[in-house]
mmCIF file of C-alpha atoms in Angstrom:
data_model
loop_
_atom_site.group_PDB
_atom_site.id
_atom_site.type_symbol
_atom_site.label_atom_id
_atom_site.label_comp_id
_atom_site.label_asym_id
_atom_site.label_seq_id
_atom_site.Cartn_x
_atom_site.Cartn_y
_atom_site.Cartn_z
ATOM 1 C CA UNK A 867 -27.350 -67.198 2.175
ATOM 2 C CA UNK A 868 -25.155 -65.980 -0.847
ATOM 3 C CA UNK A 869 -26.954 -65.878 -3.538
ATOM 4 C CA UNK A 870 -26.579 -63.811 -7.148
ATOM 5 C CA UNK A 871 -28.676 -60.759 -6.435
ATOM 6 C CA UNK A 872 -26.973 -60.793 -3.497
ATOM 7 C CA UNK A 873 -22.969 -60.908 -5.075
ATOM 8 C CA UNK A 874 -24.104 -58.657 -7.368
ATOM 9 C CA UNK A 875 -25.973 -55.883 -5.298
ATOM 10 C CA UNK A 876 -22.751 -56.726 -3.237
ATOM 11 C CA UNK A 877 -20.299 -55.482 -6.299
ATOM 12 C CA UNK A 878 -22.850 -52.619 -6.815
ATOM 13 C CA UNK A 879 -22.231 -50.927 -3.413
ATOM 14 C CA UNK A 880 -18.413 -51.674 -3.786
ATOM 15 C CA UNK A 881 -18.007 -50.114 -6.812
ATOM 16 C CA UNK A 882 -20.072 -47.140 -5.565
ATOM 17 C CA UNK A 883 -17.696 -46.666 -2.527
ATOM 18 C CA UNK A 884 -14.516 -47.028 -4.470
ATOM 19 C CA UNK A 885 -15.345 -44.292 -6.789
ATOM 20 C CA UNK A 886 -16.213 -42.024 -4.004
ATOM 21 C CA UNK A 887 -13.616 -42.521 -2.276
ATOM 22 C CA UNK A 888 -11.609 -41.670 -5.911
ATOM 23 C CA UNK A 889 -13.481 -39.381 -5.887
ATOM 24 C CA UNK A 890 -12.635 -36.917 -2.620
ATOM 25 C CA UNK A 891 -10.891 -34.288 -2.260
ATOM 26 C CA UNK A 892 -7.096 -34.156 -1.257
ATOM 27 C CA UNK A 893 -6.561 -31.736 1.316
ATOM 28 C CA UNK A 894 -2.956 -30.757 2.968
ATOM 29 C CA UNK A 895 -2.219 -29.241 6.049
ATOM 30 C CA UNK A 896 0.342 -26.737 6.271
ATOM 31 C CA UNK A 897 1.826 -23.532 8.356
ATOM 32 C CA UNK A 898 4.543 -21.624 9.476
ATOM 33 C CA UNK A 899 5.141 -20.911 13.354
ATOM 34 C CA UNK A 900 7.443 -17.790 13.329
ATOM 35 C CA UNK A 901 9.306 -15.867 16.485
ATOM 36 C CA UNK A 902 11.644 -13.696 17.200
ATOM 37 C CA UNK A 903 13.120 -11.484 19.832
ATOM 38 C CA UNK A 904 12.679 -8.090 18.981
ATOM 39 C CA UNK A 905 14.588 -4.131 19.321
ATOM 40 C CA UNK A 906 13.232 -1.024 18.201
ATOM 41 C CA UNK A 907 15.708 1.987 18.708
ATOM 42 C CA UNK A 908 12.353 4.213 19.424
ATOM 43 C CA UNK A 909 9.101 3.308 19.810
ATOM 44 C CA UNK A 910 6.686 6.687 20.890
ATOM 45 C CA UNK A 911 10.341 7.983 22.331
ATOM 46 C CA UNK A 912 11.566 4.548 24.311
ATOM 47 C CA UNK A 913 13.400 1.523 23.071
ATOM 48 C CA UNK A 914 12.678 -0.923 23.109
ATOM 49 C CA UNK A 915 12.502 -5.582 23.650
ATOM 50 C CA UNK A 916 10.219 -7.667 23.114
ATOM 51 C CA UNK A 917 8.878 -10.533 21.132
ATOM 52 C CA UNK A 918 6.764 -10.896 17.939
ATOM 53 C CA UNK A 919 4.775 -13.536 15.231
ATOM 54 C CA UNK A 920 5.652 -13.728 11.847
ATOM 55 C CA UNK A 921 8.778 -11.543 12.433
ATOM 56 C CA UNK A 922 9.859 -12.942 8.750
ATOM 57 C CA UNK A 923 6.932 -15.402 7.969
ATOM 58 C CA UNK A 924 3.474 -14.898 9.236
ATOM 59 C CA UNK A 925 2.843 -17.294 12.080
ATOM 60 C CA UNK A 926 -0.393 -19.279 10.230
ATOM 61 C CA UNK A 927 -2.534 -22.722 9.956
ATOM 62 C CA UNK A 928 -4.435 -23.202 6.097
ATOM 63 C CA UNK A 929 -5.990 -25.354 5.113
ATOM 64 C CA UNK A 930 -6.240 -25.922 0.632
ATOM 65 C CA UNK A 931 -7.879 -29.021 -0.952
ATOM 66 C CA UNK A 932 -8.645 -29.735 -4.450
ATOM 67 C CA UNK A 933 -11.037 -31.983 -5.975
ATOM 68 C CA UNK A 934 -11.197 -33.607 -9.639
ATOM 69 C CA UNK A 935 -13.969 -33.387 -11.689
ATOM 70 C CA UNK A 936 -13.465 -35.273 -14.043
ATOM 71 C CA UNK A 937 -12.015 -33.827 -17.562
ATOM 72 C CA UNK A 938 -10.406 -30.542 -17.213
ATOM 73 C CA UNK A 939 -12.323 -29.291 -14.564
ATOM 74 C CA UNK A 940 -10.948 -29.567 -10.514
ATOM 75 C CA UNK A 941 -12.643 -27.781 -7.786
ATOM 76 C CA UNK A 942 -10.193 -26.325 -4.948
ATOM 77 C CA UNK A 943 -10.892 -24.466 -1.514
ATOM 78 C CA UNK A 944 -8.453 -22.750 1.046
ATOM 79 C CA UNK A 945 -8.617 -21.407 4.070
ATOM 80 C CA UNK A 946 -5.837 -19.922 6.316
ATOM 81 C CA UNK A 947 -6.190 -18.395 9.950
ATOM 82 C CA UNK A 948 -3.547 -16.262 10.967
ATOM 83 C CA UNK A 949 -2.510 -16.113 15.060
ATOM 84 C CA UNK A 950 0.140 -15.378 17.006
ATOM 85 C CA UNK A 951 2.803 -17.958 18.422
ATOM 86 C CA UNK A 952 4.018 -15.421 21.191
ATOM 87 C CA UNK A 953 0.331 -15.225 22.942
ATOM 88 C CA UNK A 954 -1.674 -18.389 21.127
ATOM 89 C CA UNK A 955 -3.933 -15.356 19.826
ATOM 90 C CA UNK A 956 -5.952 -15.381 16.893
ATOM 91 C CA UNK A 957 -4.537 -12.619 14.080
ATOM 92 C CA UNK A 958 -7.894 -11.314 14.370
ATOM 93 C CA UNK A 959 -10.169 -11.937 17.348
ATOM 94 C CA UNK A 960 -13.526 -11.203 14.850
ATOM 95 C CA UNK A 961 -12.811 -13.620 11.710
ATOM 96 C CA UNK A 962 -11.499 -16.919 12.437
ATOM 97 C CA UNK A 963 -9.565 -17.190 8.527
ATOM 98 C CA UNK A 964 -8.868 -13.773 8.354
ATOM 99 C CA UNK A 965 -6.096 -13.971 6.365
ATOM 100 C CA UNK A 966 -7.822 -15.838 2.545
ATOM 101 C CA UNK A 967 -11.069 -18.008 2.579
ATOM 102 C CA UNK A 968 -12.285 -19.263 -0.977
ATOM 103 C CA UNK A 969 -13.720 -22.120 -3.522
ATOM 104 C CA UNK A 970 -13.563 -22.562 -6.961
ATOM 105 C CA UNK A 971 -13.156 -24.058 -10.164
ATOM 106 C CA UNK A 972 -9.776 -24.648 -12.231
ATOM 107 C CA UNK A 973 -9.585 -24.988 -16.029
ATOM 108 C CA UNK A 974 -5.683 -25.812 -17.115
ATOM 109 C CA UNK A 975 -7.343 -24.757 -20.357
ATOM 110 C CA UNK A 976 -9.783 -21.551 -19.400
ATOM 111 C CA UNK A 977 -8.463 -20.293 -16.212
ATOM 112 C CA UNK A 978 -9.152 -20.918 -12.599
ATOM 113 C CA UNK A 979 -12.278 -18.605 -11.227
ATOM 114 C CA UNK A 980 -12.657 -18.495 -7.259
ATOM 115 C CA UNK A 981 -14.910 -16.495 -4.344
ATOM 116 C CA UNK A 982 -14.142 -15.293 -1.135
ATOM 117 C CA UNK A 983 -12.061 -13.328 0.640
ATOM 118 C CA UNK A 984 -8.288 -13.243 -0.893
ATOM 119 C CA UNK A 985 -4.852 -11.426 -1.747
ATOM 120 C CA UNK A 986 -4.823 -9.828 -4.817
ATOM 121 C CA UNK A 987 -3.401 -9.827 -8.492
ATOM 122 C CA UNK A 988 -1.335 -6.523 -7.295
ATOM 123 C CA UNK A 989 0.011 -8.308 -4.788
ATOM 124 C CA UNK A 990 0.294 -11.894 -6.159
ATOM 125 C CA UNK A 991 1.780 -10.727 -9.204
ATOM 126 C CA UNK A 992 3.367 -7.177 -8.740
ATOM 127 C CA UNK A 993 3.821 -7.829 -4.665
ATOM 128 C CA UNK A 994 5.369 -11.251 -5.506
ATOM 129 C CA UNK A 995 8.876 -9.359 -7.230
ATOM 130 C CA UNK A 996 9.053 -6.945 -4.438
ATOM 131 C CA UNK A 997 11.290 -6.146 -1.714
ATOM 132 C CA UNK A 998 8.691 -7.720 1.311
ATOM 133 C CA UNK A 999 8.959 -10.637 -1.117
ATOM 134 C CA UNK A 1000 13.025 -11.092 -0.929
ATOM 135 C CA UNK A 1001 13.656 -9.765 2.229
ATOM 136 C CA UNK A 1002 10.326 -10.019 4.846
ATOM 137 C CA UNK A 1003 7.006 -7.197 5.308
ATOM 138 C CA UNK A 1004 8.274 -6.859 8.777
ATOM 139 C CA UNK A 1005 10.901 -4.775 8.266
ATOM 140 C CA UNK A 1006 11.389 -4.902 4.685
ATOM 141 C CA UNK A 1007 8.364 -3.986 2.844
ATOM 142 C CA UNK A 1008 8.402 -0.153 2.200
ATOM 143 C CA UNK A 1009 7.408 1.730 5.105
ATOM 144 C CA UNK A 1010 4.327 1.481 6.248
ATOM 145 C CA UNK A 1011 3.258 -1.092 3.259
ATOM 146 C CA UNK A 1012 2.272 2.447 1.456
ATOM 147 C CA UNK A 1013 1.765 0.463 -1.418
ATOM 148 C CA UNK A 1014 0.411 -2.838 -0.539
ATOM 149 C CA UNK A 1015 2.661 -4.493 -1.654
ATOM 150 C CA UNK A 1016 3.212 -6.867 1.229
ATOM 151 C CA UNK A 1017 0.238 -8.913 2.708
ATOM 152 C CA UNK A 1018 -1.599 -6.156 4.631
ATOM 153 C CA UNK A 1019 -3.975 -6.166 1.281
ATOM 154 C CA UNK A 1020 -6.940 -8.136 1.547
ATOM 155 C CA UNK A 1021 -10.173 -8.305 -0.153
ATOM 156 C CA UNK A 1022 -13.606 -9.797 1.163
ATOM 157 C CA UNK A 1023 -16.145 -10.602 -0.491
ATOM 158 C CA UNK A 1024 -14.175 -10.986 -4.237
ATOM 159 C CA UNK A 1025 -14.549 -13.049 -7.334
ATOM 160 C CA UNK A 1026 -11.253 -13.787 -9.245
ATOM 161 C CA UNK A 1027 -10.480 -14.443 -13.087
ATOM 162 C CA UNK A 1028 -7.298 -15.948 -13.305
ATOM 163 C CA UNK A 1029 -5.638 -16.955 -16.887
ATOM 164 C CA UNK A 1030 -4.242 -20.047 -17.959
ATOM 165 C CA UNK A 1031 -0.423 -19.071 -17.681
ATOM 166 C CA UNK A 1032 0.924 -18.940 -21.703
ATOM 167 C CA UNK A 1033 5.102 -18.666 -22.544
ATOM 168 C CA UNK A 1034 5.734 -17.018 -19.470
ATOM 169 C CA UNK A 1035 2.486 -15.104 -19.420
ATOM 170 C CA UNK A 1036 -0.333 -14.171 -16.544
ATOM 171 C CA UNK A 1037 -3.528 -12.150 -15.418
ATOM 172 C CA UNK A 1038 -5.975 -12.025 -12.928
ATOM 173 C CA UNK A 1039 -9.072 -9.974 -12.606
ATOM 174 C CA UNK A 1040 -10.783 -8.906 -9.782
ATOM 175 C CA UNK A 1041 -13.532 -7.356 -8.121
ATOM 176 C CA UNK A 1042 -14.384 -7.053 -4.919
ATOM 177 C CA UNK A 1043 -18.599 -6.425 -4.273
ATOM 178 C CA UNK A 1044 -18.964 -3.449 -1.171
ATOM 179 C CA UNK A 1045 -22.509 -5.036 -0.495
ATOM 180 C CA UNK A 1046 -23.843 -1.742 0.987
ATOM 181 C CA UNK A 1047 -27.317 -0.968 0.482
ATOM 182 C CA UNK A 1048 -27.400 1.707 -2.033
ATOM 183 C CA UNK A 1049 -24.806 0.533 -4.132
ATOM 184 C CA UNK A 1050 -22.175 -1.617 -4.217
ATOM 185 C CA UNK A 1051 -19.909 0.714 -5.501
ATOM 186 C CA UNK A 1052 -19.590 1.915 -1.775
ATOM 187 C CA UNK A 1053 -16.904 -0.536 -0.591
ATOM 188 C CA UNK A 1054 -16.621 -1.954 -3.522
ATOM 189 C CA UNK A 1055 -12.327 -3.493 -5.350
ATOM 190 C CA UNK A 1056 -10.897 -3.770 -7.590
ATOM 191 C CA UNK A 1057 -7.518 -4.930 -9.457
ATOM 192 C CA UNK A 1058 -6.238 -6.209 -12.371
ATOM 193 C CA UNK A 1059 -2.335 -7.265 -13.051
ATOM 194 C CA UNK A 1060 -0.124 -9.237 -15.266
ATOM 195 C CA UNK A 1061 3.500 -10.810 -14.786
ATOM 196 C CA UNK A 1062 5.732 -11.777 -17.731
ATOM 197 C CA UNK A 1063 8.776 -14.414 -17.102
ATOM 198 C CA UNK A 1064 11.097 -15.791 -19.203
ATOM 199 C CA UNK A 1065 14.259 -16.350 -17.916
ATOM 200 C CA UNK A 1066 16.419 -15.087 -16.207
ATOM 201 C CA UNK A 1067 14.201 -12.354 -16.374
ATOM 202 C CA UNK A 1068 10.932 -11.296 -14.536
ATOM 203 C CA UNK A 1069 8.609 -8.970 -15.251
ATOM 204 C CA UNK A 1070 5.429 -7.303 -13.893
ATOM 205 C CA UNK A 1071 3.130 -4.240 -14.077
ATOM 206 C CA UNK A 1072 -0.114 -3.946 -11.394
ATOM 207 C CA UNK A 1073 -3.347 -1.636 -10.140
ATOM 208 C CA UNK A 1074 -6.019 -1.639 -7.136
ATOM 209 C CA UNK A 1075 -8.309 1.100 -7.042
ATOM 210 C CA UNK A 1076 -9.929 0.313 -3.083
ATOM 211 C CA UNK A 1077 -13.283 2.555 -1.980
ATOM 212 C CA UNK A 1078 -13.608 3.608 0.984
ATOM 213 C CA UNK A 1079 -17.693 2.540 2.323
ATOM 214 C CA UNK A 1080 -20.055 5.167 4.770
ATOM 215 C CA UNK A 1081 -17.486 5.618 7.085
ATOM 216 C CA UNK A 1082 -16.828 9.705 6.811
ATOM 217 C CA UNK A 1083 -14.199 9.235 9.560
ATOM 218 C CA UNK A 1084 -11.923 7.538 8.493
ATOM 219 C CA UNK A 1085 -11.473 3.752 6.640
ATOM 220 C CA UNK A 1086 -15.083 1.703 6.624
ATOM 221 C CA UNK A 1087 -15.159 -2.065 8.067
ATOM 222 C CA UNK A 1088 -17.493 -2.197 5.805
ATOM 223 C CA UNK A 1089 -15.300 -2.215 2.729
ATOM 224 C CA UNK A 1090 -15.051 -4.988 0.386
ATOM 225 C CA UNK A 1091 -10.545 -4.138 0.945
ATOM 226 C CA UNK A 1092 -9.004 -2.624 3.854
ATOM 227 C CA UNK A 1093 -5.242 -2.027 4.065
ATOM 228 C CA UNK A 1094 -1.889 -0.432 6.330
ATOM 229 C CA UNK A 1095 -2.809 2.653 7.883
ATOM 230 C CA UNK A 1096 0.581 4.057 9.570
ATOM 231 C CA UNK A 1097 2.031 7.068 10.494
ATOM 232 C CA UNK A 1098 2.999 7.802 6.727
ATOM 233 C CA UNK A 1099 -1.770 7.898 5.247
ATOM 234 C CA UNK A 1100 -2.832 7.930 8.854
ATOM 235 C CA UNK A 1101 -4.216 11.565 7.828
ATOM 236 C CA UNK A 1102 -5.798 10.167 5.166
ATOM 237 C CA UNK A 1103 -7.593 7.182 6.044
ATOM 238 C CA UNK A 1104 -10.848 8.877 5.667
ATOM 239 C CA UNK A 1105 -10.106 8.828 1.991
ATOM 240 C CA UNK A 1106 -12.603 8.443 -0.700
ATOM 241 C CA UNK A 1107 -10.815 6.149 -2.551
ATOM 242 C CA UNK A 1108 -7.119 5.307 -2.754
ATOM 243 C CA UNK A 1109 -5.517 3.687 -6.106
ATOM 244 C CA UNK A 1110 -2.212 1.380 -5.831
ATOM 245 C CA UNK A 1111 -0.192 1.102 -9.142
ATOM 246 C CA UNK A 1112 3.069 0.112 -8.864
ATOM 247 C CA UNK A 1113 5.462 -2.375 -11.560
ATOM 248 C CA UNK A 1114 8.173 -4.452 -10.025
ATOM 249 C CA UNK A 1115 11.191 -6.355 -12.506
ATOM 250 C CA UNK A 1116 13.977 -9.557 -11.512
ATOM 251 C CA UNK A 1117 16.592 -10.864 -13.047
ATOM 252 C CA UNK A 1118 18.655 -13.408 -12.354
ATOM 253 C CA UNK A 1119 22.655 -14.506 -12.599
ATOM 254 C CA UNK A 1120 23.369 -17.993 -11.173
ATOM 255 C CA UNK A 1121 22.784 -16.978 -7.108
ATOM 256 C CA UNK A 1122 22.558 -13.273 -7.212
ATOM 257 C CA UNK A 1123 19.504 -11.577 -7.849
ATOM 258 C CA UNK A 1124 18.705 -7.474 -8.369
ATOM 259 C CA UNK A 1125 15.693 -6.486 -8.808
ATOM 260 C CA UNK A 1126 13.635 -3.109 -8.278
ATOM 261 C CA UNK A 1127 10.132 -1.616 -8.111
ATOM 262 C CA UNK A 1128 8.287 1.709 -8.445
ATOM 263 C CA UNK A 1129 5.037 2.532 -6.684
ATOM 264 C CA UNK A 1130 2.284 5.215 -7.110
ATOM 265 C CA UNK A 1131 -0.343 5.983 -3.924
ATOM 266 C CA UNK A 1132 -3.018 8.135 -4.835
ATOM 267 C CA UNK A 1133 -6.349 9.347 -2.208
ATOM 268 C CA UNK A 1134 -9.266 10.898 -3.574
ATOM 269 C CA UNK A 1135 -10.706 13.297 -0.874
ATOM 270 C CA UNK A 1136 -14.143 12.673 -1.106
ATOM 271 C CA UNK A 1137 -16.859 15.052 0.487
ATOM 272 C CA UNK A 1138 -16.282 13.179 4.418
ATOM 273 C CA UNK A 1139 -13.095 13.581 4.293
ATOM 274 C CA UNK A 1140 -10.581 15.349 6.089
ATOM 275 C CA UNK A 1141 -8.544 16.402 3.441
ATOM 276 C CA UNK A 1142 -8.992 18.539 0.175
ATOM 277 C CA UNK A 1143 -6.165 17.226 -1.910
ATOM 278 C CA UNK A 1144 -5.393 14.449 -3.313
ATOM 279 C CA UNK A 1145 -2.408 13.642 -1.285
ATOM 280 C CA UNK A 1146 0.240 10.886 -3.533
ATOM 281 C CA UNK A 1147 3.282 8.963 -2.745
ATOM 282 C CA UNK A 1148 5.579 8.001 -4.924
ATOM 283 C CA UNK A 1149 8.139 5.027 -4.105
ATOM 284 C CA UNK A 1150 10.864 3.459 -5.337
ATOM 285 C CA UNK A 1151 13.045 1.017 -4.914
ATOM 286 C CA UNK A 1152 16.325 -1.704 -4.827
ATOM 287 C CA UNK A 1153 16.140 -5.432 -3.548
ATOM 288 C CA UNK A 1154 18.888 -7.203 -3.781
ATOM 289 C CA UNK A 1155 19.865 -11.297 -2.823
ATOM 290 C CA UNK A 1156 22.593 -13.742 -3.029
ATOM 291 C CA UNK A 1157 22.612 -17.986 -1.925
ATOM 292 C CA UNK A 1158 26.397 -17.272 -0.404
ATOM 293 C CA UNK A 1159 25.933 -21.247 0.128
ATOM 294 C CA UNK A 1160 23.669 -24.009 0.763
ATOM 295 C CA UNK A 1161 22.291 -22.873 3.960
ATOM 296 C CA UNK A 1162 22.970 -18.680 4.038
ATOM 297 C CA UNK A 1163 20.339 -17.002 1.805
ATOM 298 C CA UNK A 1164 21.322 -12.740 1.733
ATOM 299 C CA UNK A 1165 19.352 -10.249 1.099
ATOM 300 C CA UNK A 1166 18.945 -6.458 0.825
ATOM 301 C CA UNK A 1167 17.005 -3.537 0.354
ATOM 302 C CA UNK A 1168 16.357 0.871 -0.231
ATOM 303 C CA UNK A 1169 13.212 1.835 -1.146
ATOM 304 C CA UNK A 1170 12.546 5.880 -0.980
ATOM 305 C CA UNK A 1171 9.376 6.971 -0.159
ATOM 306 C CA UNK A 1172 8.336 10.733 -0.765
ATOM 307 C CA UNK A 1173 5.243 12.378 -0.736
ATOM 308 C CA UNK A 1174 2.906 15.789 -3.013
ATOM 309 C CA UNK A 1175 2.923 18.895 -2.188
ATOM 310 C CA UNK A 1176 -1.119 19.099 -1.017
ATOM 311 C CA UNK A 1177 -3.359 19.667 1.922
ATOM 312 C CA UNK A 1178 -1.124 22.691 2.853
ATOM 313 C CA UNK A 1179 1.737 20.941 3.284
ATOM 314 C CA UNK A 1180 5.269 23.191 2.042
ATOM 315 C CA UNK A 1181 7.905 20.884 2.924
ATOM 316 C CA UNK A 1182 6.574 17.197 2.563
ATOM 317 C CA UNK A 1183 6.940 14.039 3.413
ATOM 318 C CA UNK A 1184 10.227 11.765 2.552
ATOM 319 C CA UNK A 1185 11.169 8.380 4.105
ATOM 320 C CA UNK A 1186 13.799 6.729 2.820
ATOM 321 C CA UNK A 1187 15.129 3.080 4.394
ATOM 322 C CA UNK A 1188 17.727 0.450 3.927
ATOM 323 C CA UNK A 1189 17.070 -3.356 4.752
ATOM 324 C CA UNK A 1190 18.908 -6.261 5.544
ATOM 325 C CA UNK A 1191 18.187 -10.022 6.169
ATOM 326 C CA UNK A 1192 20.103 -13.242 7.170
ATOM 327 C CA UNK A 1193 18.602 -16.637 6.763
ATOM 328 C CA UNK A 1194 20.475 -20.162 7.819
ATOM 329 C CA UNK A 1195 18.425 -23.253 7.548
ATOM 330 C CA UNK A 1196 19.186 -25.920 10.017
ATOM 331 C CA UNK A 1197 16.770 -28.090 7.727
ATOM 332 C CA UNK A 1198 14.313 -27.525 4.183
ATOM 333 C CA UNK A 1199 11.888 -26.378 6.846
ATOM 334 C CA UNK A 1200 13.228 -24.046 9.823
ATOM 335 C CA UNK A 1201 15.483 -21.807 9.786
ATOM 336 C CA UNK A 1202 16.950 -18.559 11.492
ATOM 337 C CA UNK A 1203 17.126 -15.494 10.753
ATOM 338 C CA UNK A 1204 18.839 -12.092 11.330
ATOM 339 C CA UNK A 1205 16.769 -8.978 9.686
ATOM 340 C CA UNK A 1206 17.567 -5.407 10.809
ATOM 341 C CA UNK A 1207 16.044 -2.005 8.791
ATOM 342 C CA UNK A 1208 17.172 1.884 9.661
ATOM 343 C CA UNK A 1209 14.251 4.771 8.450
ATOM 344 C CA UNK A 1210 14.566 7.904 8.182
ATOM 345 C CA UNK A 1211 11.633 10.319 7.859
ATOM 346 C CA UNK A 1212 12.142 13.498 6.632
ATOM 347 C CA UNK A 1213 9.762 16.161 6.277
ATOM 348 C CA UNK A 1214 5.622 16.882 6.914
ATOM 349 C CA UNK A 1215 1.950 14.388 6.512
ATOM 350 C CA UNK A 1216 -0.770 14.999 8.313
ATOM 351 C CA UNK A 1217 -1.701 13.259 11.610
ATOM 352 C CA UNK A 1218 -4.574 11.045 12.239
ATOM 353 C CA UNK A 1219 -7.376 14.603 13.231
ATOM 354 C CA UNK A 1220 -6.204 16.165 9.648
ATOM 355 C CA UNK A 1221 -3.409 18.247 10.680
ATOM 356 C CA UNK A 1222 0.365 19.430 9.702
ATOM 357 C CA UNK A 1223 3.039 17.052 11.971
ATOM 358 C CA UNK A 1224 6.496 16.117 11.203
ATOM 359 C CA UNK A 1225 6.761 13.147 9.818
ATOM 360 C CA UNK A 1226 8.134 10.014 11.936
ATOM 361 C CA UNK A 1227 9.615 6.879 10.871
ATOM 362 C CA UNK A 1228 8.051 3.682 10.591
ATOM 363 C CA UNK A 1229 10.183 0.904 9.705
ATOM 364 C CA UNK A 1230 8.490 -1.763 7.464
ATOM 365 C CA UNK A 1231 4.910 -2.961 8.304
ATOM 366 C CA UNK A 1232 6.263 -4.270 11.953
ATOM 367 C CA UNK A 1233 5.698 -0.436 12.889
ATOM 368 C CA UNK A 1234 2.287 0.779 11.984
ATOM 369 C CA UNK A 1235 1.119 1.075 15.139
ATOM 370 C CA UNK A 1236 4.508 1.883 17.540
ATOM 371 C CA UNK A 1237 6.257 4.454 14.633
ATOM 372 C CA UNK A 1238 9.091 6.482 15.920
ATOM 373 C CA UNK A 1239 9.125 9.971 18.055
ATOM 374 C CA UNK A 1240 10.768 11.598 15.746
ATOM 375 C CA UNK A 1241 12.839 11.532 12.402
ATOM 376 C CA UNK A 1242 15.014 8.006 13.322
ATOM 377 C CA UNK A 1243 14.022 3.936 14.015
ATOM 378 C CA UNK A 1244 16.164 0.657 14.098
ATOM 379 C CA UNK A 1245 15.056 -1.946 14.435
ATOM 380 C CA UNK A 1246 16.853 -5.450 14.430
ATOM 381 C CA UNK A 1247 15.679 -9.245 14.732
ATOM 382 C CA UNK A 1248 16.509 -12.971 15.409
ATOM 383 C CA UNK A 1249 14.136 -15.716 14.695
ATOM 384 C CA UNK A 1250 13.529 -18.823 14.040
ATOM 385 C CA UNK A 1251 10.988 -20.098 11.730
ATOM 386 C CA UNK A 1252 9.602 -23.613 11.091
ATOM 387 C CA UNK A 1253 7.239 -24.493 7.977
ATOM 388 C CA UNK A 1254 4.356 -27.668 8.016
#
């Protein structure tokens, strides 16, 4: 029986279902699979050839969604997991979405607020113009990623506000909650950065402060933010706090791009630190790239990192690194690449136990756990990257 009441009810149900479908999120699945054969001239005293995942771009899979809430408001989320393409294992055994995991609200008029595990404004605005973005973090990041301008710094329990872009100006601020029982200041973090783009030039300035958690032996796992630990800074992992300040600039002329960057990193000692004086690492870098053909992309970078005289060190450490990349695009999503870097280290720094040791080379951030046994290290990698 098809009564007017039944027809009206059916129309109402179909209208509600249609409205619900229209309101569903627009979800995108994306990722990168990157595998390379790598050669290192010295890892602990021996040359090594091995397989490595994510040498040009980190191997990852992500889920990103946006829902239009009406008016000027949208809901958004992002979940991103890193994995090792050579073994299939997760990059972090303890976290499924170790790279990013956040949810937020976005307004074209008022900006964006996100909460969860995120990159810092310091990295997103300043790092986007630095060497690791032009080359790759594996061999192009400043030694040991000492200044956090690659992706080694991520902040958990964080809230970020980003203003709407205005006449080429971007600005963002973030606070990471320490969530410690004796106060959120323990293990907390704060970052702020600005970026100005006026073709053909771009400029960025950023700040990041990380506070240690309740751990005197090293950097606490309970701190909201972590950082790259290498042979450069392992003697300062027990710092009470770390301050990062960096600036970067680029200028693009047709197929050419040239850029410069500088950073200052300070490890502040606390009562439970294994060192007593503030340790400072300053880095200056130059980058350049050239789009030789639609398929061939070439880039190069040089950096000079030097530490301060502190903690009984008279001959301060210095690290000089030269990096290259040659990238051939087989398609918009697939590329073959070759990357090379050579680093020289001189002087002295603090070892893991706080004793003074000779500085050793550690190229980019790919050798953080496998430094050279002396002051020289050469790394060459050839790989294939596919994006989806």
